[in-house]
Amino acid sequence: KMSEVSKVMTKADIKPKSMHRAKIWSDDVENLYRFQQAGYRDEVEYKQVKQVDEVECWPETGFVKKLQRRDNTFYYYNRQRECEDKDVRKVKVYVY
């Protein structure tokens, strides 16, 4: 399943128009949490920086499976939810 972010063209250097904090957990918030843990704003920035077309995701949940940080180390994620309720409000949701 394509996230909203995936639909935004990732080739150009796109900057978000605005940002707000997540209030409730969702699949999209979970993936944003994973990108932000690895040091990226979101999927758009990750694809721009790493020059990749696809992000590896778990087929069962659609959550991000692994991400390469800017220093080229990898983050591996579980197929279950990792963003706890207490962390949801830390997640930044960018609007394009």
XYZ file of C-alpha atoms in Angstrom:
96
model
C 0.000 0.000 0.000
C 1.331 3.413 -0.934
C 1.519 5.991 1.836
C 0.463 9.565 1.168
C 4.111 10.581 1.129
C 4.962 8.063 -1.597
C 2.517 9.730 -3.954
C 4.441 13.021 -3.741
C 7.102 13.099 -6.422
C 10.410 12.374 -4.760
C 12.750 13.359 -7.588
C 12.605 17.128 -7.077
C 13.929 18.733 -3.936
C 10.559 19.099 -2.261
C 10.202 21.044 0.961
C 7.197 20.683 3.248
C 4.727 23.568 3.481
C 3.927 23.013 7.136
C 4.411 20.663 10.065
C 2.269 19.507 12.955
C 2.671 16.906 15.670
C 0.851 13.600 15.582
C -1.933 13.250 18.149
C -3.059 9.675 17.636
C -1.201 6.625 16.398
C -1.772 5.401 12.834
C 0.133 3.382 10.241
C 1.466 6.603 8.703
C 2.563 7.934 12.099
C 4.350 4.624 12.751
C 6.346 4.938 9.533
C 7.132 8.623 10.149
C 8.397 7.626 13.598
C 10.757 5.129 11.983
C 12.072 7.627 9.420
C 12.597 10.254 12.122
C 14.416 7.781 14.375
C 16.830 7.152 11.520
C 17.394 10.892 11.108
C 15.090 11.767 8.217
C 12.040 13.988 8.026
C 9.975 11.399 6.173
C 9.948 9.041 3.188
C 10.349 11.911 0.712
C 13.582 13.133 2.298
C 14.886 9.581 2.692
C 14.396 8.860 -0.999
C 16.041 12.161 -1.956
C 19.085 11.623 0.255
C 19.577 7.908 -0.413
C 18.519 8.043 -4.090
C 16.287 4.977 -3.761
C 12.920 4.329 -5.387
C 11.545 1.911 -2.811
C 11.768 1.608 0.948
C 11.824 -1.947 2.281
C 8.570 -2.652 4.120
C 7.024 -5.605 5.939
C 4.456 -7.188 3.596
C 2.087 -8.053 6.483
C 1.855 -4.594 8.040
C 3.268 -2.200 5.457
C 5.586 -0.750 8.107
C 9.144 0.229 7.207
C 11.467 -2.750 7.631
C 14.930 -1.201 7.418
C 16.450 2.213 6.839
C 19.971 3.347 6.116
C 21.106 6.277 8.219
C 23.180 9.133 6.832
C 26.296 7.516 8.270
C 25.397 4.339 6.332
C 24.564 2.214 9.369
C 21.260 0.393 9.180
C 18.213 0.497 11.414
C 16.071 -2.633 11.426
C 12.472 -2.503 12.613
C 9.977 -5.083 13.840
C 6.858 -5.941 11.888
C 4.759 -4.849 14.878
C 4.145 -1.340 16.105
C 7.196 0.289 17.691
C 5.971 3.832 18.289
C 4.485 3.782 21.779
C 1.629 6.056 22.831
C 4.015 8.241 24.831
C 6.107 8.795 21.682
C 3.252 9.597 19.279
C 3.295 13.316 20.065
C 7.024 13.481 19.265
C 6.344 12.493 15.651
C 6.365 15.385 13.199
C 3.833 15.169 10.369
C 4.870 17.220 7.349
C 2.384 18.614 4.839
C 3.417 19.118 1.223
